[in-house]
Amino acid sequence: MRRLTWTLYSYAFLGDFVLLYPVYALLFSDTGLSSWQISSLFALWSVTGVLLEVPSGAWADTVSRRLLLWLGPLLTAAGLALWVLLPSYGAFALGFLLWGAGGALGSGALEALVHDELGRLGAEGRYARVMGRVRAAGLVGVVAAMGLAGPVLALGGYPAVGAASVLACLLAAATATRLPEHRTPAAPGEEGWVATLRAGLADARAARPVRDALLLVPAVGAVWGALDEYTPLLVRGTGVPDGTVPYLLLLIWAGATAGGLLSGACARLGRTGLAVLLAGAALALAAGALLRTPAGLPLVALAFGGFQLATVLADARLQDRIDAERRATLTSVASLGTDLTTIAVYGAYAAVSSVTSHAAAFAWAALPYLVTAVFLRGRRG
């Protein structure tokens, strides 16, 4: 158990400890890319993940999941290296393709490996606790990268930031090789990934509990995951100086981290408890945003903590309802739903914020969570 958990936490931290994350938009701009070129890169990144999400999950059910977990960071490292060695639109596009592919390889494979290994140890009930801490470790990696990116950029420029990012990805790949895996992959000639995908989707159509759990994952995770990209604009809208924005963002990230750490204590929340959690977080989000002052940001942090907790619990509900042989496949289907919904949220946010404000857009974003809470409260099973 100790080997599994500490290896997971290290893997999650290193995978997100990428110093290029907070400054890659600056790199693109300094290279001379226009706004539409930068937007097209983000679109390419999203489309890559969407197209590869489900096939990679089905592949993870037919080959070694550990293999995919160390291969993913290697692809990401190659993409980031291209960015700083050959900064150009073509290199950035190829880098995003590699990054998107690397992320897709780990999506589904990680959750499936963790659940199966915990089951082998007779500790399936600890899945929510462990994955909550994994998410928290990743957030700590993001925060650490945000804190170090500026000083490293000042000392060595983009090459130094890029080298540190590539090193973190390589260390993540090396850490993944230490993950235990006792599952035997399918032998050649047995059920291939296409057949696995078809069987997994058939399971989802036939079983309402599985279908409901699949839908709950994007319903909980997509909106706040998209809002994360706009939190700097929300914070700036409170009237604080730009130099203060990063510190207030740390408050919001601290809230999300706390939500992940609480997942073990809240693992037994039922439908009603989850509905109350979502409704409370939604109200905190709307109230905190509409205050339009720094005093409202602790409420936003509280909301993000609630949404992070609900995301982990929704994933745990899904894992409890799916068959081990289709676990990575159906987890990737849920992730695909999250990706597609997130893209829709980006469009909706742009439409609302363009005619109102960022604070109003955050408040409107609370509405889907209230609808989900009502649905959960009224649903049986």
Short mmCIF file of C-alpha atoms in Angstrom, two decimals, residues 11 14-18 21 69-80 99 162-176:
data_model
loop_
_atom_site.label_atom_id
_atom_site.label_comp_id
_atom_site.label_asym_id
_atom_site.label_seq_id
_atom_site.Cartn_x
_atom_site.Cartn_y
_atom_site.Cartn_z
CA TYR A 11 3.89 10.79 -10.08
CA LEU A 14 5.97 15.62 -11.00
CA GLY A 15 3.45 15.39 -13.83
CA ASP A 16 2.10 18.83 -12.95
CA PHE A 17 5.37 20.39 -11.79
CA VAL A 18 5.91 21.91 -15.23
CA TYR A 21 2.55 25.93 -17.65
CA LEU A 69 1.53 5.86 -17.64
CA TRP A 70 5.27 6.17 -18.26
CA LEU A 71 4.94 6.61 -22.01
CA GLY A 72 2.60 9.61 -21.61
CA PRO A 73 5.10 11.88 -19.78
CA LEU A 74 7.79 10.97 -22.32
CA LEU A 75 5.58 12.28 -25.13
CA THR A 76 4.88 15.42 -23.14
CA ALA A 77 8.61 15.92 -22.49
CA ALA A 78 9.34 15.62 -26.21
CA GLY A 79 6.69 18.21 -27.02
CA LEU A 80 7.94 20.71 -24.44
CA TRP A 99 1.17 16.70 -25.10
CA GLY A 162 11.89 24.41 -20.59
CA ALA A 163 14.76 22.29 -19.27
CA ALA A 164 13.18 22.16 -15.81
CA SER A 165 9.84 21.19 -17.37
CA VAL A 166 11.34 18.40 -19.47
CA LEU A 167 13.22 17.10 -16.43
CA ALA A 168 10.00 16.98 -14.39
CA CYS A 169 8.29 14.95 -17.13
CA LEU A 170 11.22 12.54 -17.37
CA LEU A 171 11.16 12.06 -13.61
CA ALA A 172 7.41 11.43 -13.79
CA ALA A 173 8.00 8.74 -16.44
CA ALA A 174 10.70 7.14 -14.30
CA THR A 175 8.38 7.22 -11.28
CA ALA A 176 5.61 5.51 -13.25
#
